[in-house]
Short mmCIF file of C-alpha atoms in Angstrom, two decimals:
data_model
loop_
_atom_site.label_atom_id
_atom_site.label_comp_id
_atom_site.label_asym_id
_atom_site.label_seq_id
_atom_site.Cartn_x
_atom_site.Cartn_y
_atom_site.Cartn_z
CA MET A 1 -0.01 -0.07 0.02
CA THR A 2 1.34 3.51 -0.86
CA ASP A 3 1.14 6.56 1.13
CA ASN A 4 -1.37 7.63 -1.19
CA GLN A 5 -3.70 5.10 0.07
CA TRP A 6 -3.31 5.55 3.57
CA TRP A 7 -6.95 5.89 3.96
CA LYS A 8 -7.35 2.17 3.17
CA SER A 9 -5.85 1.37 6.66
CA ALA A 10 -6.86 4.44 8.46
CA VAL A 11 -9.74 4.78 11.23
CA ILE A 12 -11.61 7.97 10.42
CA TYR A 13 -13.24 9.86 13.30
CA GLN A 14 -15.99 12.30 13.02
CA VAL A 15 -15.78 15.64 14.85
CA TYR A 16 -19.07 17.66 15.33
CA PRO A 17 -17.37 20.97 16.04
CA ARG A 18 -20.13 22.58 17.87
CA SER A 19 -20.18 19.79 20.22
CA PHE A 20 -16.51 18.66 20.83
CA GLN A 21 -14.47 21.06 22.91
CA ASP A 22 -15.20 24.78 23.70
CA SER A 23 -12.31 26.94 24.11
CA ASN A 24 -13.69 30.38 24.78
CA GLY A 25 -16.49 29.79 27.21
CA ASP A 26 -19.36 30.32 24.82
CA GLY A 27 -20.95 27.12 25.08
CA ILE A 28 -19.84 26.24 21.49
CA GLY A 29 -17.21 23.93 20.58
CA ASP A 30 -14.44 25.61 18.28
CA LEU A 31 -11.08 24.83 16.53
CA LYS A 32 -9.01 25.57 19.44
CA GLY A 33 -11.08 23.11 21.55
CA ILE A 34 -10.51 20.43 18.86
CA GLU A 35 -6.73 21.25 19.09
CA ARG A 36 -6.60 20.98 22.68
CA ARG A 37 -8.11 17.55 22.32
CA LEU A 38 -5.75 16.15 19.70
CA ASP A 39 -3.68 14.27 22.30
CA ASP A 40 -6.73 12.50 23.52
CA LEU A 41 -7.46 11.41 20.01
CA HIS A 42 -4.05 10.37 19.48
CA ALA A 43 -3.97 8.31 22.66
CA LEU A 44 -7.52 6.64 21.53
CA GLY A 45 -5.51 5.55 18.33
CA ILE A 46 -7.50 7.15 15.44
CA ASP A 47 -5.98 8.17 12.24
CA ALA A 48 -7.92 10.87 10.76
CA ILE A 49 -10.49 13.42 11.70
CA TRP A 50 -13.44 14.48 9.74
CA ILE A 51 -14.64 17.96 10.92
CA SER A 52 -18.41 18.87 10.23
CA PRO A 53 -18.60 22.08 8.34
CA ILE A 54 -16.88 25.20 9.83
CA PHE A 55 -17.40 27.68 7.32
CA PRO A 56 -19.14 31.10 7.78
CA SER A 57 -22.85 30.33 8.07
CA PRO A 58 -25.99 31.84 9.28
CA MET A 59 -26.26 28.49 11.22
CA ALA A 60 -30.05 27.85 9.78
CA ASP A 61 -28.85 24.20 9.32
CA PHE A 62 -25.64 24.45 11.76
CA GLY A 63 -23.18 24.94 9.14
CA TYR A 64 -24.59 22.99 6.19
CA ASP A 65 -25.76 26.33 4.88
CA VAL A 66 -22.44 27.87 3.84
CA ALA A 67 -21.93 31.55 3.22
CA ASP A 68 -18.36 31.50 2.07
CA TYR A 69 -16.68 28.41 1.19
CA CYS A 70 -13.12 29.53 1.73
CA ASP A 71 -13.30 30.95 5.47
CA VAL A 72 -14.02 30.08 8.89
CA ASP A 73 -16.87 31.07 10.81
CA PRO A 74 -15.90 33.25 13.69
CA ARG A 75 -18.03 31.12 16.03
CA PHE A 76 -15.34 28.49 15.11
CA GLY A 77 -12.49 30.49 14.90
CA THR A 78 -10.24 31.94 12.29
CA LEU A 79 -8.36 30.50 9.15
CA ASP A 80 -5.08 30.94 11.30
CA ASP A 81 -6.84 28.73 14.00
CA PHE A 82 -7.39 26.17 11.46
CA ASP A 83 -3.98 26.40 10.21
CA ALA A 84 -2.77 25.87 13.75
CA LEU A 85 -5.10 22.67 14.14
CA LEU A 86 -3.84 21.44 11.12
CA ALA A 87 -0.22 21.76 11.85
CA ALA A 88 -1.00 20.09 15.08
CA ALA A 89 -2.87 17.16 13.92
CA HIS A 90 -0.15 16.56 11.28
CA GLU A 91 2.45 16.66 13.95
CA ARG A 92 0.76 13.89 15.65
CA GLY A 93 0.28 11.86 12.49
CA ILE A 94 -3.46 12.57 12.26
CA ARG A 95 -4.95 13.47 9.11
CA VAL A 96 -7.71 16.24 8.61
CA LEU A 97 -10.88 16.18 6.46
CA LEU A 98 -13.26 18.93 5.89
CA ASP A 99 -16.84 18.76 5.28
CA LEU A 100 -17.68 20.03 1.77
CA VAL A 101 -21.13 21.20 1.14
CA PRO A 102 -21.65 21.54 -2.87
CA ASN A 103 -25.22 20.78 -3.44
CA HIS A 104 -26.38 24.00 -2.01
CA SER A 105 -25.26 27.57 -0.44
CA SER A 106 -26.80 29.55 2.21
CA SER A 107 -29.30 32.19 0.97
CA ALA A 108 -27.04 34.51 2.77
CA HIS A 109 -23.99 33.58 0.18
CA PRO A 110 -23.02 36.41 -2.07
CA TRP A 111 -23.66 34.28 -4.99
CA PHE A 112 -27.07 33.72 -4.26
CA GLU A 113 -27.85 37.37 -3.18
CA GLU A 114 -26.47 38.25 -6.68
CA SER A 115 -28.58 35.45 -8.24
CA ARG A 116 -32.03 36.72 -6.70
CA ALA A 117 -31.40 40.45 -7.39
CA SER A 118 -32.78 40.15 -10.87
CA ARG A 119 -33.72 37.74 -13.56
CA ASP A 120 -30.77 39.10 -15.70
CA ASN A 121 -28.17 39.14 -13.04
CA PRO A 122 -25.04 37.16 -14.48
CA LYS A 123 -25.54 34.80 -11.44
CA ARG A 124 -29.16 34.30 -11.87
CA ASP A 125 -28.26 30.76 -13.60
CA TRP A 126 -25.80 29.85 -10.72
CA TYR A 127 -29.17 28.56 -8.84
CA ILE A 128 -32.25 26.81 -9.92
CA TRP A 129 -34.89 29.52 -10.90
CA ARG A 130 -38.32 28.58 -12.89
CA ASP A 131 -41.36 30.12 -13.54
CA PRO A 132 -44.91 28.94 -11.57
CA GLY A 133 -46.85 26.36 -12.49
CA PRO A 134 -50.71 26.51 -13.18
CA GLY A 135 -52.26 28.89 -10.98
CA GLY A 136 -49.19 29.97 -9.49
CA ALA A 137 -48.19 26.49 -7.98
CA PRO A 138 -44.47 25.36 -7.58
CA PRO A 139 -43.03 24.16 -10.89
CA ASN A 140 -43.22 20.66 -9.86
CA ASN A 141 -44.25 18.32 -6.98
CA TRP A 142 -40.64 18.04 -5.44
CA ILE A 143 -40.39 17.87 -1.67
CA SER A 144 -37.69 19.23 0.74
CA ASP A 145 -35.94 16.35 2.64
CA PHE A 146 -36.81 18.70 5.70
CA GLY A 147 -40.44 18.36 4.91
CA GLY A 148 -42.70 20.60 2.78
CA PRO A 149 -42.46 21.89 -0.99
CA ALA A 150 -38.91 21.99 -2.30
CA TRP A 151 -39.49 25.39 -3.82
CA GLU A 152 -39.53 28.95 -2.51
CA TRP A 153 -41.44 31.80 -4.29
CA ASP A 154 -39.65 35.23 -4.65
CA ALA A 155 -42.00 37.80 -5.03
CA ALA A 156 -39.38 40.49 -6.14
CA THR A 157 -38.31 38.46 -9.46
CA GLY A 158 -41.55 36.43 -9.84
CA GLN A 159 -40.01 33.15 -9.75
CA TYR A 160 -39.52 29.80 -7.61
CA TYR A 161 -36.11 28.63 -6.58
CA TYR A 162 -35.42 25.03 -5.50
CA HIS A 163 -34.28 24.10 -2.39
CA ALA A 164 -33.57 20.14 -1.62
CA PHE A 165 -33.50 21.23 2.27
CA LEU A 166 -34.43 24.33 3.93
CA LYS A 167 -35.56 27.37 2.09
CA GLU A 168 -32.16 29.09 3.22
CA GLN A 169 -30.31 26.41 1.45
CA PRO A 170 -30.85 27.08 -2.26
CA ASP A 171 -29.43 24.45 -4.44
CA LEU A 172 -26.52 25.45 -6.83
CA ASN A 173 -27.22 24.70 -10.53
CA TRP A 174 -24.32 22.20 -11.28
CA ARG A 175 -25.29 22.19 -14.88
CA ASN A 176 -23.84 25.86 -15.21
CA PRO A 177 -20.04 25.59 -15.96
CA ALA A 178 -19.29 28.62 -14.06
CA VAL A 179 -20.74 27.02 -10.94
CA ARG A 180 -18.85 24.08 -11.47
CA ALA A 181 -15.43 26.10 -11.99
CA ALA A 182 -16.20 27.96 -8.90
CA MET A 183 -16.60 24.94 -6.73
CA MET A 184 -13.76 23.15 -7.99
CA ALA A 185 -11.56 26.04 -7.00
CA VAL A 186 -12.80 25.53 -3.69
CA LEU A 187 -11.53 22.03 -3.39
CA ARG A 188 -7.97 23.41 -4.67
CA PHE A 189 -8.11 26.17 -2.14
CA TRP A 190 -8.21 23.79 0.76
CA PHE A 191 -5.85 21.01 -0.80
CA ALA A 192 -3.46 23.81 -1.30
CA ARG A 193 -3.81 24.91 2.45
CA GLY A 194 -2.74 21.03 3.25
CA ILE A 195 -6.11 19.25 4.04
CA ASP A 196 -6.02 15.55 3.54
CA GLY A 197 -9.59 15.02 1.93
CA PHE A 198 -13.27 16.04 1.79
CA ARG A 199 -16.32 14.36 3.05
CA ILE A 200 -19.12 15.40 0.45
CA ASP A 201 -22.28 16.28 1.75
CA VAL A 202 -25.23 14.69 -0.27
CA LEU A 203 -23.25 13.97 -3.43
CA TRP A 204 -26.02 12.23 -4.76
CA HIS A 205 -28.27 15.20 -4.93
CA MET A 206 -26.08 17.34 -6.86
CA VAL A 207 -27.67 17.16 -10.26
CA LYS A 208 -31.26 17.23 -11.18
CA HIS A 209 -33.08 16.15 -14.23
CA ALA A 210 -32.73 19.00 -16.82
CA ASP A 211 -36.47 19.08 -17.41
CA LEU A 212 -37.59 19.04 -13.65
CA PRO A 213 -40.14 16.64 -14.44
CA ASP A 214 -42.57 15.61 -11.37
CA ASN A 215 -41.27 12.75 -9.33
CA PRO A 216 -43.41 9.62 -8.95
CA VAL A 217 -45.96 9.53 -6.35
CA ASN A 218 -45.11 6.81 -3.63
CA THR A 219 -48.46 5.26 -3.58
CA ALA A 220 -47.23 3.42 -0.43
CA TRP A 221 -46.60 6.38 1.80
CA ARG A 222 -48.55 6.81 4.92
CA PRO A 223 -49.24 9.57 7.56
CA GLY A 224 -46.49 9.56 10.02
CA GLU A 225 -43.61 8.67 7.69
CA PRO A 226 -41.44 11.41 6.57
CA ASP A 227 -42.81 14.16 4.36
CA TYR A 228 -40.33 13.71 1.47
CA THR A 229 -41.04 10.03 1.09
CA ARG A 230 -44.43 10.93 -0.48
CA VAL A 231 -42.57 10.94 -3.78
CA HIS A 232 -39.90 8.87 -5.06
CA GLN A 233 -36.81 11.21 -5.79
CA LEU A 234 -36.44 9.67 -9.25
CA HIS A 235 -35.62 13.05 -11.10
CA SER A 236 -34.33 15.41 -8.20
CA ALA A 237 -31.16 12.97 -7.29
CA ASP A 238 -28.97 10.52 -8.66
CA GLN A 239 -28.65 11.68 -11.93
CA PRO A 240 -26.34 10.25 -14.46
CA GLU A 241 -24.47 13.75 -14.98
CA VAL A 242 -23.20 13.42 -11.16
CA HIS A 243 -20.65 11.06 -11.77
CA ASP A 244 -18.73 13.25 -14.15
CA ILE A 245 -18.47 15.92 -11.34
CA ALA A 246 -17.36 13.14 -8.95
CA ALA A 247 -14.84 12.14 -11.61
CA GLU A 248 -13.41 15.76 -11.83
CA MET A 249 -13.28 16.07 -8.14
CA ARG A 250 -11.30 12.85 -7.89
CA ALA A 251 -8.96 13.90 -10.50
CA ILE A 252 -8.21 17.31 -8.54
CA ALA A 253 -7.50 15.21 -5.41
CA ASP A 254 -5.17 13.15 -7.29
CA GLU A 255 -3.31 15.90 -8.57
CA TYR A 256 -2.57 16.96 -4.73
CA GLY A 257 -1.24 13.11 -4.02
CA ALA A 258 -2.35 11.58 -0.70
CA ARG A 259 -5.93 12.91 -0.43
CA VAL A 260 -9.28 11.07 -0.01
CA LEU A 261 -12.84 11.86 -1.19
CA ILE A 262 -15.75 10.41 0.60
CA GLY A 263 -19.09 10.84 -0.63
CA GLU A 264 -22.30 10.92 1.37
CA ILE A 265 -24.60 8.84 -0.62
CA TYR A 266 -28.00 7.08 0.86
CA LEU A 267 -28.75 4.83 -2.15
CA PRO A 268 -29.18 0.92 -2.56
CA VAL A 269 -26.01 -0.70 -3.12
CA PRO A 270 -26.08 -1.42 -6.76
CA ARG A 271 -26.55 2.17 -7.31
CA LEU A 272 -24.03 3.34 -4.72
CA MET A 273 -21.15 1.36 -6.39
CA GLY A 274 -21.54 3.56 -9.30
CA TYR A 275 -20.02 6.38 -7.45
CA TYR A 276 -16.51 4.47 -7.39
CA GLY A 277 -16.49 5.42 -11.08
CA THR A 278 -14.47 3.37 -13.50
CA VAL A 279 -10.75 2.16 -13.87
CA GLU A 280 -10.59 5.24 -16.61
CA ARG A 281 -12.59 7.74 -14.91
CA PRO A 282 -12.35 7.03 -10.87
CA GLY A 283 -15.01 8.54 -8.54
CA VAL A 284 -14.79 9.23 -4.94
CA HIS A 285 -12.44 7.11 -3.19
CA LEU A 286 -15.08 5.84 -0.47
CA PRO A 287 -18.84 6.54 -1.26
CA PHE A 288 -20.24 5.91 2.31
CA ASN A 289 -21.71 2.53 3.18
CA PHE A 290 -24.52 3.34 5.62
CA GLN A 291 -26.07 -0.11 5.67
CA LEU A 292 -25.16 -0.79 9.35
CA ILE A 293 -27.05 2.27 10.35
CA GLY A 294 -30.30 1.08 9.35
CA ALA A 295 -30.08 -2.73 9.56
CA GLU A 296 -32.02 -4.77 11.94
CA TRP A 297 -29.45 -6.10 14.45
CA ASN A 298 -29.35 -9.85 14.17
CA ALA A 299 -26.50 -12.21 12.85
CA ARG A 300 -28.01 -13.74 9.96
CA GLY A 301 -29.24 -10.36 8.41
CA LEU A 302 -25.88 -8.69 9.17
CA ALA A 303 -24.22 -11.58 7.56
CA ALA A 304 -26.23 -11.38 4.24
CA ILE A 305 -25.53 -7.51 4.21
CA ILE A 306 -21.72 -7.79 4.46
CA ASP A 307 -21.43 -10.65 2.01
CA ALA A 308 -23.89 -8.88 -0.57
CA TYR A 309 -21.74 -5.73 -0.28
CA GLU A 310 -18.45 -7.51 -0.43
CA GLY A 311 -19.43 -9.15 -3.63
CA ALA A 312 -21.00 -5.99 -5.00
CA LEU A 313 -17.79 -4.06 -4.88
CA PRO A 314 -16.14 -3.30 -8.30
CA ALA A 315 -12.63 -4.19 -9.28
CA GLY A 316 -10.22 -2.07 -7.06
CA GLY A 317 -13.33 -0.64 -4.98
CA TRP A 318 -12.31 -0.50 -1.37
CA PRO A 319 -15.09 -0.98 1.52
CA ASN A 320 -16.04 1.14 4.08
CA TRP A 321 -18.44 0.90 7.15
CA VAL A 322 -20.18 3.50 9.31
CA LEU A 323 -22.39 2.66 12.50
CA GLY A 324 -23.60 6.36 13.16
CA ASN A 325 -23.11 10.08 12.37
CA HIS A 326 -24.61 13.40 13.15
CA ASP A 327 -27.91 12.66 11.47
CA ARG A 328 -28.77 9.11 12.73
CA PRO A 329 -29.29 7.54 16.24
CA ARG A 330 -26.36 6.61 18.17
CA ILE A 331 -25.68 2.81 17.98
CA ALA A 332 -25.76 2.36 21.78
CA THR A 333 -29.43 3.65 21.51
CA ARG A 334 -30.36 1.55 18.90
CA VAL A 335 -29.01 -1.89 20.24
CA GLY A 336 -28.26 -1.23 24.05
CA ALA A 337 -25.37 -0.57 25.75
CA ALA A 338 -24.18 -4.33 26.07
CA GLN A 339 -24.49 -4.73 22.23
CA ALA A 340 -22.62 -1.39 21.61
CA ARG A 341 -19.36 -3.27 22.32
CA VAL A 342 -20.16 -5.87 20.07
CA ALA A 343 -20.90 -3.35 17.58
CA MET A 344 -17.73 -1.46 18.05
CA MET A 345 -15.90 -4.86 17.46
CA LEU A 346 -17.90 -5.22 14.19
CA LEU A 347 -17.02 -1.93 12.86
CA LEU A 348 -13.12 -2.00 13.70
CA THR A 349 -12.73 -5.74 12.45
CA LEU A 350 -14.65 -5.80 9.12
CA ARG A 351 -12.62 -5.35 5.95
CA GLY A 352 -12.57 -1.68 4.97
CA THR A 353 -12.27 1.96 6.16
CA PRO A 354 -14.29 2.61 9.42
CA THR A 355 -15.84 5.86 10.40
CA LEU A 356 -16.06 6.28 14.38
CA TYR A 357 -18.73 9.20 15.52
CA TYR A 358 -17.45 11.17 18.41
CA GLY A 359 -18.55 10.02 21.67
CA ASP A 360 -19.29 6.37 20.45
CA GLU A 361 -16.17 5.29 22.09
CA ILE A 362 -17.74 6.18 25.42
CA GLY A 363 -21.05 4.77 24.68
CA MET A 364 -22.85 7.80 24.39
CA GLU A 365 -26.68 7.57 23.98
CA ASP A 366 -29.19 9.73 22.41
CA VAL A 367 -30.17 12.40 24.64
CA ALA A 368 -33.85 13.40 25.23
CA ILE A 369 -34.08 17.24 24.37
CA PRO A 370 -36.83 19.21 26.05
CA PRO A 371 -39.07 20.92 23.75
CA ASP A 372 -37.79 24.52 24.54
CA LEU A 373 -34.41 23.50 23.73
CA ILE A 374 -34.87 21.81 20.36
CA ARG A 375 -32.24 23.44 17.78
CA ASP A 376 -32.66 20.97 15.01
CA PRO A 377 -34.66 22.50 12.09
CA ARG A 378 -35.71 18.96 10.81
CA GLU A 379 -37.29 18.41 13.93
CA LEU A 380 -38.95 21.79 14.06
CA ASN A 381 -40.30 21.48 10.52
CA ASP A 382 -41.36 17.74 10.54
CA PRO A 383 -41.78 17.18 14.10
CA GLY A 384 -42.64 14.02 16.36
CA ILE A 385 -41.79 11.16 13.74
CA GLY A 386 -38.04 10.77 14.98
CA LEU A 387 -36.08 12.64 12.43
CA GLY A 388 -34.76 15.16 14.99
CA ARG A 389 -30.75 15.07 15.09
CA ASP A 390 -30.07 17.16 18.40
CA PRO A 391 -30.26 13.75 20.39
CA VAL A 392 -27.09 12.71 18.55
CA ARG A 393 -25.18 16.00 18.53
CA THR A 394 -24.84 16.62 22.37
CA PRO A 395 -21.59 17.81 23.80
CA MET A 396 -18.65 15.49 24.47
CA ALA A 397 -18.05 14.47 28.22
CA TRP A 398 -14.32 14.50 28.82
CA ASP A 399 -14.32 14.62 32.69
CA ALA A 400 -16.47 14.86 35.54
CA SER A 401 -15.63 18.88 36.01
CA PRO A 402 -18.50 21.27 35.52
CA ASN A 403 -20.16 20.80 32.17
CA ALA A 404 -18.22 17.41 31.64
CA GLY A 405 -15.01 19.52 30.72
CA PHE A 406 -16.70 20.59 27.60
CA SER A 407 -17.32 24.38 28.22
CA ALA A 408 -16.96 26.82 31.07
CA ALA A 409 -20.45 27.76 30.24
CA ALA A 410 -23.67 25.97 29.82
CA PRO A 411 -23.45 23.73 26.73
CA TRP A 412 -25.53 24.77 23.50
CA LEU A 413 -27.45 21.40 23.93
CA PRO A 414 -27.77 19.66 27.11
CA LEU A 415 -25.08 16.80 28.31
CA HIS A 416 -26.17 13.20 28.68
CA PRO A 417 -27.37 12.46 32.07
CA ASP A 418 -24.71 10.08 33.25
CA TRP A 419 -21.72 12.19 32.00
CA ARG A 420 -20.09 12.38 35.46
CA VAL A 421 -19.55 8.69 35.23
CA ARG A 422 -19.47 8.32 31.32
CA ASN A 423 -16.73 10.44 30.37
CA VAL A 424 -13.15 10.17 28.78
CA ALA A 425 -11.34 10.54 32.10
CA ALA A 426 -13.11 7.94 33.95
CA GLN A 427 -13.08 5.33 31.15
CA ARG A 428 -9.31 5.90 30.30
CA GLY A 429 -8.91 4.66 33.92
CA ASP A 430 -11.20 1.65 33.73
CA PRO A 431 -9.42 -1.50 31.77
CA ALA A 432 -13.25 -2.74 31.32
CA SER A 433 -14.53 0.24 29.84
CA MET A 434 -15.62 1.18 26.26
CA TRP A 435 -13.01 3.76 25.64
CA ARG A 436 -10.34 1.08 26.49
CA LEU A 437 -12.00 -1.68 24.21
CA THR A 438 -11.91 0.97 21.52
CA GLN A 439 -8.35 1.81 22.16
CA LYS A 440 -7.21 -1.70 21.95
CA LEU A 441 -9.27 -2.42 18.90
CA LEU A 442 -7.44 0.47 17.23
CA ALA A 443 -3.90 -0.77 18.38
CA LEU A 444 -4.77 -4.26 17.21
CA ARG A 445 -5.51 -2.66 13.58
CA HIS A 446 -2.10 -0.77 13.67
CA ALA A 447 -0.19 -3.95 14.63
CA ARG A 448 -1.99 -6.74 12.50
CA PRO A 449 -1.90 -6.09 8.82
CA ALA A 450 -4.55 -8.60 8.20
CA LEU A 451 -6.91 -6.36 10.46
CA ALA A 452 -6.11 -3.24 8.72
CA LEU A 453 -5.74 -4.71 5.06
CA GLY A 454 -6.44 -8.28 4.79
CA ASP A 455 -9.06 -10.29 3.07
CA TYR A 456 -12.56 -10.90 4.57
CA ARG A 457 -13.86 -14.49 4.42
CA PRO A 458 -16.98 -15.35 6.17
CA VAL A 459 -16.67 -18.30 8.65
CA ALA A 460 -19.41 -20.85 9.38
CA ALA A 461 -21.69 -19.56 12.33
CA HIS A 462 -25.12 -20.31 13.70
CA GLY A 463 -27.72 -18.62 15.57
CA ASP A 464 -26.89 -15.22 17.03
CA LEU A 465 -23.16 -15.82 16.15
CA LEU A 466 -21.34 -13.85 13.49
CA ALA A 467 -17.86 -14.91 12.27
CA TRP A 468 -15.25 -14.11 9.82
CA GLU A 469 -11.72 -14.42 9.06
CA ARG A 470 -9.07 -11.66 8.44
CA ARG A 471 -6.01 -12.58 6.40
CA LEU A 472 -3.00 -11.08 4.68
CA GLY A 473 -0.02 -13.35 3.79
CA HIS A 474 0.85 -15.49 6.95
CA ASP A 475 -1.04 -12.88 9.24
CA ARG A 476 -4.31 -14.43 9.96
CA LEU A 477 -7.11 -13.40 12.44
CA LEU A 478 -10.45 -14.72 13.53
CA VAL A 479 -13.59 -12.62 14.84
CA VAL A 480 -16.50 -14.27 16.41
CA LEU A 481 -19.38 -12.07 17.69
CA ASN A 482 -22.42 -12.83 19.69
CA LEU A 483 -25.08 -10.57 18.82
CA GLY A 484 -27.56 -12.55 21.40
CA ASP A 485 -28.57 -12.23 24.88
CA ARG A 486 -27.58 -15.59 25.65
CA PRO A 487 -24.74 -17.92 25.79
CA GLN A 488 -23.77 -19.75 22.64
CA GLY A 489 -21.31 -22.41 21.42
CA PHE A 490 -18.90 -21.97 18.69
CA ALA A 491 -17.01 -24.45 16.88
CA ILE A 492 -13.57 -22.92 16.54
CA PRO A 493 -12.20 -23.89 12.95
CA GLU A 494 -9.12 -26.29 13.26
CA TRP A 495 -7.00 -23.43 11.70
CA ALA A 496 -7.65 -21.34 14.59
CA GLU A 497 -7.65 -23.73 17.56
CA LYS A 498 -4.08 -22.57 18.71
CA PHE A 499 -5.15 -18.79 18.54
CA THR A 500 -5.23 -16.78 21.65
CA VAL A 501 -7.58 -13.93 22.75
CA LEU A 502 -6.53 -10.62 21.50
CA ALA A 503 -9.52 -8.63 22.57
CA ALA A 504 -12.80 -9.38 23.98
CA ALA A 505 -16.06 -7.18 24.21
CA ARG A 506 -16.75 -8.03 27.88
CA GLY A 507 -13.44 -9.58 28.91
CA GLY A 508 -14.13 -13.42 28.31
CA THR A 509 -11.65 -15.79 27.85
CA ASP A 510 -13.54 -18.97 26.25
CA PRO A 511 -14.45 -18.40 22.27
CA ALA A 512 -15.91 -21.82 22.30
CA LEU A 513 -18.66 -20.71 24.39
CA LEU A 514 -19.37 -16.90 23.90
CA SER A 515 -21.55 -15.47 26.88
CA ALA A 516 -24.26 -12.82 26.29
CA ASN A 517 -23.21 -9.75 24.06
CA GLU A 518 -19.67 -11.02 24.00
CA GLY A 519 -17.21 -10.90 20.90
CA TYR A 520 -13.61 -11.96 20.31
CA VAL A 521 -10.59 -11.12 18.10
CA LEU A 522 -8.35 -14.16 17.99
CA GLY A 523 -4.89 -14.48 16.52
#
């Protein structure tokens, strides 16, 4: 593996900057705070951090509404602060990825302010404007992912503009070559500054059907389901032309050497695979594989998902796995505290690049947010159906000092109730903790080539057990997990009978009889 492919063996750690570490006492995390915690991340053993958006923004969607793609929001610091963070991370061998939001800008971005100034403004076509439909209705039936129509009326110019998310997030028109050139310049700006890659927000949304036809109605939709699922997003997302854009982004990344592009793409596996591109025209290095986030937690179902995904990968396509992020329920909430340890073993021992969400290494769970403290526009716009993201964005707990060591002030969102005992300092001192288990697994990935880069081969297992082999040359490992709440026997393959326990989810010693919620790495 060349240094240009460092991302294959890496573990990426997602930092939600508002909630990671506050350095100036305003209750909101910032860049200096992230820098302050780099030694903690280095001690854990992660290889790269992906920082959710830090660009100037009105914060209608907490940074995913960008008003300037080439600067830092004052809430988080300055470009100098970012440069200092980048240098400090690199000194520790930690790579840094930024969150690029190319599908839409903020309505406060100067580009959009020019675009809406008049119909003949040179930047009018930088966004998607259309005349009203019959009777003044929106141009088509497209629905915002945050609920309600995806078209906003602009009385001053007598047209609607399209927004796949909030009305404060107008979609850029990627069919316009000037838009494309301007956004590619953004990639070059940050690559030249020294960053190691981008996570690309909603990559599959970036191009729309040129004629903007109605989306097919979802006849299976029922009240209580997300509003945007009332139609199938056939024409408003995943258009063929997006692959050419991804290929151009990849070509730029490759110009700078050891860089990586990760695409946020929520699509079925066969369509997801297209975002790897082709040998002649590669796309993003890692189209995010979100299957574990929505999967039912049972061994046979997960085995089928893993095998199908492995079998679908194109030649040269490197796998990746994700258990949680800033948009979806935390894994400890979904499967319970005991199984969260098994889930961590799953994430960090499958073949491919894992992305670890901040706080999962201490078993943080979703936090119930009182109605008067809800901040998430998705919950405010489409309430009561479980789409709110505040519960998974709560502040990191570092120690038992006031506000969990996160801030000298009251945090912008409430802490989890047990932060005084569920925090990094407490768990670093406890050999049986989730943090220490995560650290051990990360150390194994660094020490054992088979775990970082080896093949994946399923091993026969039954009931609640899930097992596989990782192998690279003479380095060979066996992973077996019990996804159930009762003990279960396991027939250790003959080739692994002399293996020893390298890591155990719950400190067990007998992989031939796994206790409830137990897992082993043997080698």
